[in-house]
XYZ file of C-alpha atoms in Angstrom:
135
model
C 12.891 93.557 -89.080
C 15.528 96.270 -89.278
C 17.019 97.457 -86.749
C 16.190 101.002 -86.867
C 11.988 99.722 -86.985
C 12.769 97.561 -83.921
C 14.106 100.244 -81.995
C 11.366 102.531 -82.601
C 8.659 99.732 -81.917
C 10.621 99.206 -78.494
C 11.128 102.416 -77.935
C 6.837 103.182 -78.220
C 6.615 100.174 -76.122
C 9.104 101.415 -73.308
C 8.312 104.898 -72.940
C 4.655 103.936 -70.999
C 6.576 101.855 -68.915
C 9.600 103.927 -68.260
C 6.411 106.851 -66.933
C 4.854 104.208 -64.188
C 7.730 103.107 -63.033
C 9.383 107.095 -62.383
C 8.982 107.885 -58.403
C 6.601 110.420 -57.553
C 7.461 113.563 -56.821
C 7.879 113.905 -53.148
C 5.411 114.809 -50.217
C 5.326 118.113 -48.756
C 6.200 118.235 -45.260
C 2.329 118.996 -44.093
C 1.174 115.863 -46.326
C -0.759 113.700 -43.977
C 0.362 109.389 -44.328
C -1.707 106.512 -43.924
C 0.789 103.529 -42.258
C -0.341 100.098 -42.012
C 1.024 97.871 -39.814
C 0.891 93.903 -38.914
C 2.129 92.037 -36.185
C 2.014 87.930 -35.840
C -0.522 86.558 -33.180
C 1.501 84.769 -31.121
C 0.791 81.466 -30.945
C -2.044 80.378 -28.591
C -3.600 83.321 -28.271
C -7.267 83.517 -29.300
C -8.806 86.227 -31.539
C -10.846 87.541 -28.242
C -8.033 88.330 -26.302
C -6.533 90.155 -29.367
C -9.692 92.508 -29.632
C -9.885 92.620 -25.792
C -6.434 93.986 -25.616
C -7.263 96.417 -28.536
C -9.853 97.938 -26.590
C -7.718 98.466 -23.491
C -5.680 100.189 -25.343
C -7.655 102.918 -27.065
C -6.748 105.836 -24.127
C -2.935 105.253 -24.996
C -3.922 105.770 -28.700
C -6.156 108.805 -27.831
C -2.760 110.617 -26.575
C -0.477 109.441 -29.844
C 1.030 112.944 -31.122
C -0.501 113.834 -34.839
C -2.817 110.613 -34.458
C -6.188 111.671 -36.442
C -7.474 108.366 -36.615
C -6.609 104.492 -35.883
C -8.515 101.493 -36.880
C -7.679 98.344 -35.045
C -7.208 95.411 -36.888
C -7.163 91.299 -37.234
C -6.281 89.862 -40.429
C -6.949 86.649 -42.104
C -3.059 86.643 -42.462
C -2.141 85.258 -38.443
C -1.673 88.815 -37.930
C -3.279 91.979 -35.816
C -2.389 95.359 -35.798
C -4.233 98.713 -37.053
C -4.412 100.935 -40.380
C -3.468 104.549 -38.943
C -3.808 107.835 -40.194
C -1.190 110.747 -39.125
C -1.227 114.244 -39.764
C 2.594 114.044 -41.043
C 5.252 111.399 -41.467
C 7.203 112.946 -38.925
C 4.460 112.688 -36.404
C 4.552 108.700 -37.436
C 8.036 108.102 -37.679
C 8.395 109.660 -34.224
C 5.858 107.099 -33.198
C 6.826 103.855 -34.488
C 10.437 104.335 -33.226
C 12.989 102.083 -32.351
C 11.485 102.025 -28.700
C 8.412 100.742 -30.449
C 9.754 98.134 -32.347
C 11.820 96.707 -29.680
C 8.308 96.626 -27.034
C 6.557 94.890 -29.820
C 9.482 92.136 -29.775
C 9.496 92.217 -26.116
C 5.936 91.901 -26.163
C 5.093 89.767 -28.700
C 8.204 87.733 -29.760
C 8.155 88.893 -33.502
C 8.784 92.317 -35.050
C 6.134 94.351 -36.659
C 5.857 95.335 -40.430
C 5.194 99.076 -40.467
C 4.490 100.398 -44.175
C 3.703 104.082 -44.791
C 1.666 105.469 -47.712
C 1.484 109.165 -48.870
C -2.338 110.386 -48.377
C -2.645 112.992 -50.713
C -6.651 113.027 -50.835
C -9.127 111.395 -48.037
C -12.623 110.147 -47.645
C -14.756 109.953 -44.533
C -17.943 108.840 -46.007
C -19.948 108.033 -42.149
C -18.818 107.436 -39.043
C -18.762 103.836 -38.549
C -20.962 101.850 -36.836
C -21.745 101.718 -32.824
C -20.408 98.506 -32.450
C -16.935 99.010 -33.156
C -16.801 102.957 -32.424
C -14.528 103.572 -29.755
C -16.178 104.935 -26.363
């Protein structure tokens, strides 16, 4: 092949990839951002007393500055933690801060994985069912 035919084959080949892989533009301040997050269960402790401490806790999440909405969570993974939703990133940066981290250590003897996601459209399709609603 000549060179000048193989650069324009790679170059229609490249130019897809080069637009997925170009950051997105960034948020606006006011943009609202899902974080998930995932702590290991520390060894020993059963799945009940996970969910039992989860529920203790939902009056401390009720307060949480810029909170709109927090779903608990145990994974398949060894790990618990929750799927939030905050009105801005600054509301849950200010959150999970270094005090946080460092109680979660304390606490559990592992750090947490906090990953935060841009929300720029949401669905609320029902409220979820009685059984896990929080009262």
């Amino acid at each position: 092949m000549r060179p000048i035919i193989l650069f324009a084959a790679l170059s229609l080949i490249a130019s897809p990839l080069a637009a997925q892989t170009a950051p997105p533009p960034a948020p606006s301040a006011d943009t609202p951002v899902a974080v998930l997050v995932s702590i290991p269960i520390p060894a020993g402790v059963p799945r009940t007393a996970i969910a039992d401490g989860m529920a203790k806790a939902v009056p401390q999440y009720r307060a949480v500055p810029g909170l709109v909405r927090k779903l608990f969570t145990i994974g398949d993974d060894g790990g618990f933690g929750g799927m939030y939703l905050f009105r801005t990133r600054a509301a849950a940066q200010a959150w999970f801060n270094d005090a946080w981290f460092a109680r979660v250590a304390k606490t559990y003897g592992s750090t947490g994985k906090v990953s935060y996601y841009d929300v720029p459209v949401a669905l609320d399709n029902a409220p979820l069912p009685e059984s896990v609603a929080a009262k």
